[in-house]
PDB file of C-alpha atoms and ligand atoms in Angstrom:
ATOM      1  CA  MET A1125      37.984   8.673 -13.854  1.00 42.00           C
ATOM      2  CA  GLN A1126      34.899   8.074 -15.943  1.00 43.00           C
ATOM      3  CA  ASN A1127      35.105   5.171 -18.318  1.00 42.00           C
ATOM      4  CA  GLU A1128      34.705   6.326 -21.908  1.00 53.00           C
ATOM      5  CA  SER A1129      32.074   3.818 -22.866  1.00 79.00           C
ATOM      6  CA  GLY A1130      29.676   4.335 -19.966  1.00 94.00           C
ATOM      7  CA  MET A1131      27.646   7.400 -19.121  1.00 96.00           C
ATOM      8  CA  LEU A1132      26.799   8.789 -15.712  1.00 98.00           C
ATOM      9  CA  ILE A1133      23.493  10.625 -15.291  1.00 98.00           C
ATOM     10  CA  LEU A1134      22.812  12.741 -12.207  1.00 98.00           C
ATOM     11  CA  PHE A1135      19.103  13.034 -11.640  1.00 98.00           C
ATOM     12  CA  SER A1136      17.985  15.558  -9.028  1.00 98.00           C
ATOM     13  CA  GLY A1137      14.878  17.431  -8.035  1.00 97.00           C
ATOM     14  CA  PRO A1138      12.996  18.302  -4.883  1.00 96.00           C
ATOM     15  CA  SER A1139      11.269  15.689  -2.787  1.00 91.00           C
ATOM     16  CA  GLY A1140       7.816  14.875  -4.227  1.00 93.00           C
ATOM     17  CA  VAL A1141       8.557  16.123  -7.760  1.00 96.00           C
ATOM     18  CA  GLY A1142       8.197  12.597  -9.175  1.00 95.00           C
ATOM     19  CA  LYS A1143      11.784  11.374  -9.638  1.00 96.00           C
ATOM     20  CA  ASP A1144      10.963   7.747  -8.766  1.00 93.00           C
ATOM     21  CA  THR A1145       7.876   7.583 -10.979  1.00 95.00           C
ATOM     22  CA  LEU A1146       9.824   9.053 -13.877  1.00 97.00           C
ATOM     23  CA  LEU A1147      12.733   6.655 -13.352  1.00 97.00           C
ATOM     24  CA  ASP A1148      10.312   3.707 -13.231  1.00 95.00           C
ATOM     25  CA  ILE A1149       8.999   4.786 -16.643  1.00 97.00           C
ATOM     26  CA  ILE A1150      12.370   5.238 -18.351  1.00 97.00           C
ATOM     27  CA  LEU A1151      14.346   2.367 -16.824  1.00 95.00           C
ATOM     28  CA  GLY A1152      12.638  -0.276 -18.912  1.00 90.00           C
ATOM     29  CA  LYS A1153      13.190   1.666 -22.136  1.00 93.00           C
ATOM     30  CA  ASN A1154      16.848   0.864 -22.674  1.00 94.00           C
ATOM     31  CA  GLU A1155      18.697  -2.247 -21.559  1.00 94.00           C
ATOM     32  CA  LEU A1156      21.842  -0.212 -20.910  1.00 95.00           C
ATOM     33  CA  PHE A1157      20.092   1.904 -18.250  1.00 97.00           C
ATOM     34  CA  GLN A1158      21.155   0.979 -14.753  1.00 97.00           C
ATOM     35  CA  ARG A1159      19.796   2.688 -11.670  1.00 97.00           C
ATOM     36  CA  SER A1160      22.174   2.930  -8.742  1.00 97.00           C
ATOM     37  CA  VAL A1161      20.657   1.825  -5.412  1.00 97.00           C
ATOM     38  CA  SER A1162      21.649   4.274  -2.678  1.00 97.00           C
ATOM     39  CA  LEU A1163      22.391   3.752   0.973  1.00 98.00           C
ATOM     40  CA  THR A1164      20.203   5.568   3.467  1.00 98.00           C
ATOM     41  CA  THR A1165      19.751   5.781   7.216  1.00 98.00           C
ATOM     42  CA  ARG A1166      16.106   6.823   6.866  1.00 96.00           C
ATOM     43  CA  GLU A1167      13.164   4.579   7.762  1.00 95.00           C
ATOM     44  CA  LYS A1168      11.703   2.437   5.002  1.00 95.00           C
ATOM     45  CA  ARG A1169       8.400   3.834   3.667  1.00 90.00           C
ATOM     46  CA  SER A1170       5.519   1.459   3.079  1.00 88.00           C
ATOM     47  CA  GLY A1171       5.852  -0.059  -0.371  1.00 90.00           C
ATOM     48  CA  GLU A1172       9.654   0.267  -0.403  1.00 93.00           C
ATOM     49  CA  THR A1173      11.917  -2.773  -0.594  1.00 96.00           C
ATOM     50  CA  ASP A1174      15.385  -3.066   0.883  1.00 98.00           C
ATOM     51  CA  GLY A1175      17.961  -3.551  -1.880  1.00 97.00           C
ATOM     52  CA  VAL A1176      15.574  -2.247  -4.539  1.00 94.00           C
ATOM     53  CA  ASP A1177      14.588   1.289  -3.493  1.00 93.00           C
ATOM     54  CA  TYR A1178      17.493   1.769  -1.104  1.00 96.00           C
ATOM     55  CA  TYR A1179      19.800  -0.186   1.132  1.00 98.00           C
ATOM     56  CA  PHE A1180      18.332   0.767   4.507  1.00 98.00           C
ATOM     57  CA  ILE A1181      21.235   0.694   6.947  1.00 98.00           C
ATOM     58  CA  SER A1182      22.112   2.014  10.416  1.00 98.00           C
ATOM     59  CA  LYS A1183      24.119   5.183  10.929  1.00 97.00           C
ATOM     60  CA  GLU A1184      26.980   3.076  12.388  1.00 98.00           C
ATOM     61  CA  LYS A1185      27.127   0.865   9.294  1.00 98.00           C
ATOM     62  CA  PHE A1186      26.991   3.959   7.056  1.00 98.00           C
ATOM     63  CA  ILE A1187      29.944   5.560   8.855  1.00 98.00           C
ATOM     64  CA  LYS A1188      31.905   2.290   8.663  1.00 98.00           C
ATOM     65  CA  MET A1189      31.297   2.033   4.903  1.00 98.00           C
ATOM     66  CA  VAL A1190      32.455   5.656   4.437  1.00 98.00           C
ATOM     67  CA  ASP A1191      35.593   4.946   6.495  1.00 98.00           C
ATOM     68  CA  ASP A1192      36.271   1.853   4.384  1.00 98.00           C
ATOM     69  CA  GLY A1193      36.119   3.897   1.156  1.00 97.00           C
ATOM     70  CA  GLN A1194      33.009   2.105  -0.109  1.00 98.00           C
ATOM     71  CA  VAL A1195      30.913   5.262  -0.597  1.00 98.00           C
ATOM     72  CA  LEU A1196      31.402   7.501  -3.635  1.00 97.00           C
ATOM     73  CA  GLU A1197      29.616  10.500  -2.124  1.00 97.00           C
ATOM     74  CA  TYR A1198      27.221  11.082   0.710  1.00 98.00           C
ATOM     75  CA  ALA A1199      25.147  13.950   2.037  1.00 96.00           C
ATOM     76  CA  GLN A1200      22.904  14.786   4.925  1.00 95.00           C
ATOM     77  CA  TYR A1201      19.298  15.406   3.909  1.00 92.00           C
ATOM     78  CA  GLY A1202      16.910  16.342   6.723  1.00 89.00           C
ATOM     79  CA  ASP A1203      17.852  14.103   9.659  1.00 91.00           C
ATOM     80  CA  ASN A1204      19.245  11.302   7.516  1.00 96.00           C
ATOM     81  CA  ILE A1205      22.302  10.470   5.444  1.00 97.00           C
ATOM     82  CA  TYR A1206      22.163   9.222   1.868  1.00 97.00           C
ATOM     83  CA  GLY A1207      25.056   7.924  -0.205  1.00 98.00           C
ATOM     84  CA  THR A1208      26.092   6.159  -3.394  1.00 98.00           C
ATOM     85  CA  PRO A1209      27.906   2.811  -3.145  1.00 98.00           C
ATOM     86  CA  LYS A1210      31.137   3.102  -5.152  1.00 97.00           C
ATOM     87  CA  ALA A1211      31.928  -0.381  -6.519  1.00 97.00           C
ATOM     88  CA  PRO A1212      28.748  -0.980  -8.563  1.00 97.00           C
ATOM     89  CA  VAL A1213      28.951   2.439 -10.262  1.00 97.00           C
ATOM     90  CA  ASP A1214      32.523   1.885 -11.444  1.00 95.00           C
ATOM     91  CA  LYS A1215      31.688  -1.657 -12.589  1.00 97.00           C
ATOM     92  CA  TRP A1216      28.638  -0.537 -14.597  1.00 97.00           C
ATOM     93  CA  LEU A1217      30.530   2.346 -16.194  1.00 96.00           C
ATOM     94  CA  SER A1218      33.316  -0.017 -17.246  1.00 96.00           C
ATOM     95  CA  GLU A1219      30.633  -2.256 -18.804  1.00 96.00           C
ATOM     96  CA  GLY A1220      29.383   0.670 -20.893  1.00 95.00           C
ATOM     97  CA  LYS A1221      26.130   1.106 -18.968  1.00 97.00           C
ATOM     98  CA  THR A1222      24.213   4.368 -18.558  1.00 97.00           C
ATOM     99  CA  VAL A1223      24.241   4.695 -14.787  1.00 98.00           C
ATOM    100  CA  ILE A1224      21.508   6.855 -13.287  1.00 98.00           C
ATOM    101  CA  LEU A1225      21.988   8.328  -9.814  1.00 98.00           C
ATOM    102  CA  LYS A1226      18.982   9.789  -7.986  1.00 97.00           C
ATOM    103  CA  ILE A1227      20.807  12.282  -5.860  1.00 97.00           C
ATOM    104  CA  GLU A1228      20.337  15.584  -4.005  1.00 95.00           C
ATOM    105  CA  VAL A1229      22.230  18.733  -5.025  1.00 96.00           C
ATOM    106  CA  LYS A1230      25.272  18.524  -2.697  1.00 96.00           C
ATOM    107  CA  GLY A1231      25.981  14.924  -3.691  1.00 97.00           C
ATOM    108  CA  ALA A1232      25.564  15.845  -7.357  1.00 97.00           C
ATOM    109  CA  GLN A1233      28.231  18.536  -6.962  1.00 97.00           C
ATOM    110  CA  LYS A1234      30.691  16.021  -5.477  1.00 97.00           C
ATOM    111  CA  ILE A1235      30.063  13.604  -8.334  1.00 97.00           C
ATOM    112  CA  ARG A1236      30.638  16.366 -10.918  1.00 97.00           C
ATOM    113  CA  GLU A1237      34.085  16.915  -9.402  1.00 97.00           C
ATOM    114  CA  LEU A1238      34.882  13.185  -9.556  1.00 95.00           C
ATOM    115  CA  TYR A1239      33.278  12.547 -12.950  1.00 96.00           C
ATOM    116  CA  PRO A1240      33.402  15.764 -15.000  1.00 95.00           C
ATOM    117  CA  ASP A1241      31.650  14.052 -17.921  1.00 94.00           C
ATOM    118  CA  ALA A1242      28.557  13.264 -15.858  1.00 97.00           C
ATOM    119  CA  VAL A1243      25.372  14.662 -17.379  1.00 98.00           C
ATOM    120  CA  SER A1244      23.053  16.341 -14.893  1.00 98.00           C
ATOM    121  CA  ILE A1245      19.287  16.705 -15.163  1.00 98.00           C
ATOM    122  CA  PHE A1246      17.123  18.644 -12.721  1.00 98.00           C
ATOM    123  CA  LEU A1247      13.417  17.808 -12.475  1.00 98.00           C
ATOM    124  CA  LEU A1248      11.374  20.890 -11.625  1.00 98.00           C
ATOM    125  CA  PRO A1249       7.761  21.021 -10.338  1.00 97.00           C
ATOM    126  CA  PRO A1250       5.367  23.343 -12.194  1.00 97.00           C
ATOM    127  CA  SER A1251       4.974  25.334  -8.935  1.00 97.00           C
ATOM    128  CA  MET A1252       5.706  25.120  -5.205  1.00 96.00           C
ATOM    129  CA  GLN A1253       1.955  24.715  -4.560  1.00 96.00           C
ATOM    130  CA  ILE A1254       1.785  21.654  -6.785  1.00 96.00           C
ATOM    131  CA  LEU A1255       4.917  20.266  -5.151  1.00 96.00           C
ATOM    132  CA  GLU A1256       3.366  20.611  -1.681  1.00 96.00           C
ATOM    133  CA  LYS A1257       0.178  18.894  -2.899  1.00 94.00           C
ATOM    134  CA  ARG A1258       2.204  15.997  -4.291  1.00 93.00           C
ATOM    135  CA  ILE A1259       4.169  15.514  -1.058  1.00 93.00           C
ATOM    136  CA  ARG A1260       0.934  15.572   0.959  1.00 94.00           C
ATOM    137  CA  ALA A1261      -0.780  13.149  -1.437  1.00 92.00           C
ATOM    138  CA  ARG A1262       2.051  10.672  -0.843  1.00 86.00           C
ATOM    139  CA  GLY A1263       1.030  10.613   2.810  1.00 87.00           C
ATOM    140  CA  THR A1264       4.386   9.281   3.988  1.00 86.00           C
ATOM    141  CA  GLU A1265       5.746  12.279   5.935  1.00 89.00           C
ATOM    142  CA  ASN A1266       4.511  14.067   9.050  1.00 92.00           C
ATOM    143  CA  GLU A1267       3.912  17.850   9.142  1.00 94.00           C
ATOM    144  CA  GLN A1268       7.407  18.579  10.437  1.00 94.00           C
ATOM    145  CA  ASP A1269       9.041  16.509   7.683  1.00 91.00           C
ATOM    146  CA  ILE A1270       6.840  18.110   5.030  1.00 94.00           C
ATOM    147  CA  ALA A1271       7.863  21.608   6.174  1.00 94.00           C
ATOM    148  CA  LYS A1272      11.537  20.560   6.189  1.00 93.00           C
ATOM    149  CA  ARG A1273      11.302  19.037   2.694  1.00 93.00           C
ATOM    150  CA  LEU A1274       9.610  22.169   1.287  1.00 95.00           C
ATOM    151  CA  GLU A1275      12.321  24.364   2.776  1.00 95.00           C
ATOM    152  CA  ILE A1276      15.047  22.136   1.306  1.00 94.00           C
ATOM    153  CA  ALA A1277      13.131  22.144  -2.015  1.00 96.00           C
ATOM    154  CA  LYS A1278      13.381  25.925  -2.351  1.00 96.00           C
ATOM    155  CA  ASN A1279      17.149  25.851  -1.847  1.00 95.00           C
ATOM    156  CA  GLU A1280      17.520  22.915  -4.235  1.00 96.00           C
ATOM    157  CA  ILE A1281      15.536  24.675  -6.967  1.00 97.00           C
ATOM    158  CA  LEU A1282      17.870  27.672  -6.648  1.00 96.00           C
ATOM    159  CA  ARG A1283      20.760  25.308  -7.393  1.00 96.00           C
ATOM    160  CA  SER A1284      19.182  24.019 -10.599  1.00 97.00           C
ATOM    161  CA  ALA A1285      21.482  26.525 -12.346  1.00 97.00           C
ATOM    162  CA  ASP A1286      24.334  24.024 -11.774  1.00 97.00           C
ATOM    163  CA  TYR A1287      22.593  21.451 -13.969  1.00 98.00           C
ATOM    164  CA  ASP A1288      23.049  20.791 -17.687  1.00 98.00           C
ATOM    165  CA  PHE A1289      19.318  20.274 -18.261  1.00 98.00           C
ATOM    166  CA  VAL A1290      16.082  21.240 -16.520  1.00 98.00           C
ATOM    167  CA  VAL A1291      12.845  19.362 -17.200  1.00 98.00           C
ATOM    168  CA  ILE A1292       9.449  20.402 -15.809  1.00 98.00           C
ATOM    169  CA  ASN A1293       7.316  17.568 -14.501  1.00 98.00           C
ATOM    170  CA  ASP A1294       3.822  18.737 -15.324  1.00 97.00           C
ATOM    171  CA  LYS A1295       2.644  15.654 -17.207  1.00 97.00           C
ATOM    172  CA  ILE A1296       4.770  12.685 -16.201  1.00 97.00           C
ATOM    173  CA  ASP A1297       4.801  10.968 -19.618  1.00 97.00           C
ATOM    174  CA  GLU A1298       5.959  14.148 -21.316  1.00 98.00           C
ATOM    175  CA  ALA A1299       8.638  14.713 -18.692  1.00 98.00           C
ATOM    176  CA  ALA A1300       9.828  11.100 -19.043  1.00 98.00           C
ATOM    177  CA  SER A1301      10.018  11.430 -22.797  1.00 98.00           C
ATOM    178  CA  ASN A1302      12.015  14.679 -22.468  1.00 98.00           C
ATOM    179  CA  VAL A1303      14.470  13.015 -20.080  1.00 98.00           C
ATOM    180  CA  LEU A1304      14.835  10.048 -22.457  1.00 98.00           C
ATOM    181  CA  ASN A1305      15.531  12.391 -25.368  1.00 98.00           C
ATOM    182  CA  ILE A1306      18.224  14.189 -23.376  1.00 98.00           C
ATOM    183  CA  ILE A1307      19.960  10.946 -22.400  1.00 97.00           C
ATOM    184  CA  ASN A1308      19.759   9.544 -25.925  1.00 96.00           C
ATOM    185  CA  SER A1309      21.132  12.726 -27.454  1.00 97.00           C
ATOM    186  CA  MET A1310      24.189  12.517 -25.194  1.00 96.00           C
ATOM    187  CA  ASN A1311      25.294   9.492 -27.233  1.00 91.00           C
ATOM    188  CA  PHE A1312      25.853  11.775 -30.214  1.00 94.00           C
ATOM    189  CA  THR A1313      28.128  14.433 -28.752  1.00 94.00           C
ATOM    190  CA  TYR A1314      31.400  14.951 -30.625  1.00 93.00           C
ATOM    191  CA  LYS A1315      33.265  13.389 -27.690  1.00 90.00           C
ATOM    192  CA  LYS A1316      31.123  10.242 -27.786  1.00 89.00           C
ATOM    193  CA  MET A1317      31.459  10.008 -31.565  1.00 92.00           C
ATOM    194  CA  SER A1318      35.194  10.757 -31.807  1.00 90.00           C
ATOM    195  CA  ASN A1319      36.258   7.073 -31.945  1.00 86.00           C
ATOM    196  CA  LYS A1320      33.764   6.453 -34.692  1.00 89.00           C
ATOM    197  CA  ILE A1321      35.068   9.479 -36.605  1.00 92.00           C
ATOM    198  CA  SER A1322      38.676   8.214 -36.340  1.00 91.00           C
ATOM    199  CA  GLU A1323      37.522   4.864 -37.689  1.00 91.00           C
ATOM    200  CA  VAL A1324      35.733   6.470 -40.614  1.00 93.00           C
ATOM    201  CA  VAL A1325      38.772   8.485 -41.700  1.00 92.00           C
ATOM    202  CA  LYS A1326      41.339   5.753 -40.894  1.00 90.00           C
ATOM    203  CA  ASN A1327      41.946   4.646 -44.451  1.00 77.00           C
ATOM    204  CA  VAL A1328      41.440   7.944 -46.194  1.00 76.00           C
TER     205      VAL A1328
HETATM  206  P1  5GP B 204      13.862  10.388  -0.197  1.00 51.68           P
HETATM  207  O1  5GP B 204      13.924  10.308   1.308  1.00 51.68           O
HETATM  208  O2  5GP B 204      12.712  11.240  -0.647  1.00 51.68           O
HETATM  209  O3  5GP B 204      13.881   9.034  -0.845  1.00 51.68           O
HETATM  210  O4  5GP B 204      15.190  11.133  -0.698  1.00 51.68           O
HETATM  211  C1  5GP B 204      15.566  12.352  -0.179  1.00 51.68           C
HETATM  212  C2  5GP B 204      16.641  12.984  -1.030  1.00 51.68           C
HETATM  213  O5  5GP B 204      17.826  12.204  -0.991  1.00 51.68           O
HETATM  214  C3  5GP B 204      16.261  13.090  -2.511  1.00 51.68           C
HETATM  215  O6  5GP B 204      16.579  14.403  -2.952  1.00 51.68           O
HETATM  216  C4  5GP B 204      17.147  12.089  -3.181  1.00 51.68           C
HETATM  217  O7  5GP B 204      17.473  12.467  -4.500  1.00 51.68           O
HETATM  218  C5  5GP B 204      18.371  12.128  -2.291  1.00 51.68           C
HETATM  219  N1  5GP B 204      19.213  10.928  -2.441  1.00 51.68           N
HETATM  220  C6  5GP B 204      18.825   9.653  -2.662  1.00 51.68           C
HETATM  221  N2  5GP B 204      19.889   8.853  -2.771  1.00 51.68           N
HETATM  222  C7  5GP B 204      20.990   9.651  -2.635  1.00 51.68           C
HETATM  223  C8  5GP B 204      22.398   9.401  -2.666  1.00 51.68           C
HETATM  224  O8  5GP B 204      22.879   8.290  -2.857  1.00 51.68           O
HETATM  225  N3  5GP B 204      23.209  10.467  -2.453  1.00 51.68           N
HETATM  226  C9  5GP B 204      22.725  11.711  -2.240  1.00 51.68           C
HETATM  227  N4  5GP B 204      23.616  12.697  -2.067  1.00 51.68           N
HETATM  228  N5  5GP B 204      21.411  11.986  -2.228  1.00 51.68           N
HETATM  229  C10 5GP B 204      20.548  10.967  -2.413  1.00 51.68           C
END
């Protein structure tokens, strides 16, 4: 199902670990990088823009889009649903783009089944204490949401074993550079290079 020329990156990690900040750093580094904008039923946080951070839609619209086959995967997270719109991902892959999905662990598992060549990266906090501090510093969730997110975080971290790569976000620039190195190195796997190899030996 995955187009040979494109690459699909699954980027997961607990809430507050710094996925958005890291993506903001790496997205400008390569013109082929394309971040997928997800659908969500959650409320917009201050500073977020509809169509840029997420498509903020109603639960009814979400269900209708799922029924119409427009959603590649979706998962419940806390009290809300999040999902990946299908058409743009397939278009970008066919254009040879490196498509990056910010996605929680259940959605990542579904995508692995659909796109076995997807490369998965899990961003880990240095400790649960630091993670809690970061969520609190964001100041966007109430106590109940914070407790829920920390509980989900523990379960998500236990599923990091399903991922190809794990990067610790202690210093954000270092973590971003490690993620970039991983993505870049995936262009040099034997599978990615096999066409080139055939070309090289064509006239031997
Ligand atoms: P937040 O509310 O903090 O923006 O996101 C909550 C969780 O939903 C994060 O773990 C994030 O990775 C995940 N998420 C965001 N978009 C998607 C998506 O399209 N599909 C799935 N399955 N999870 C998503």
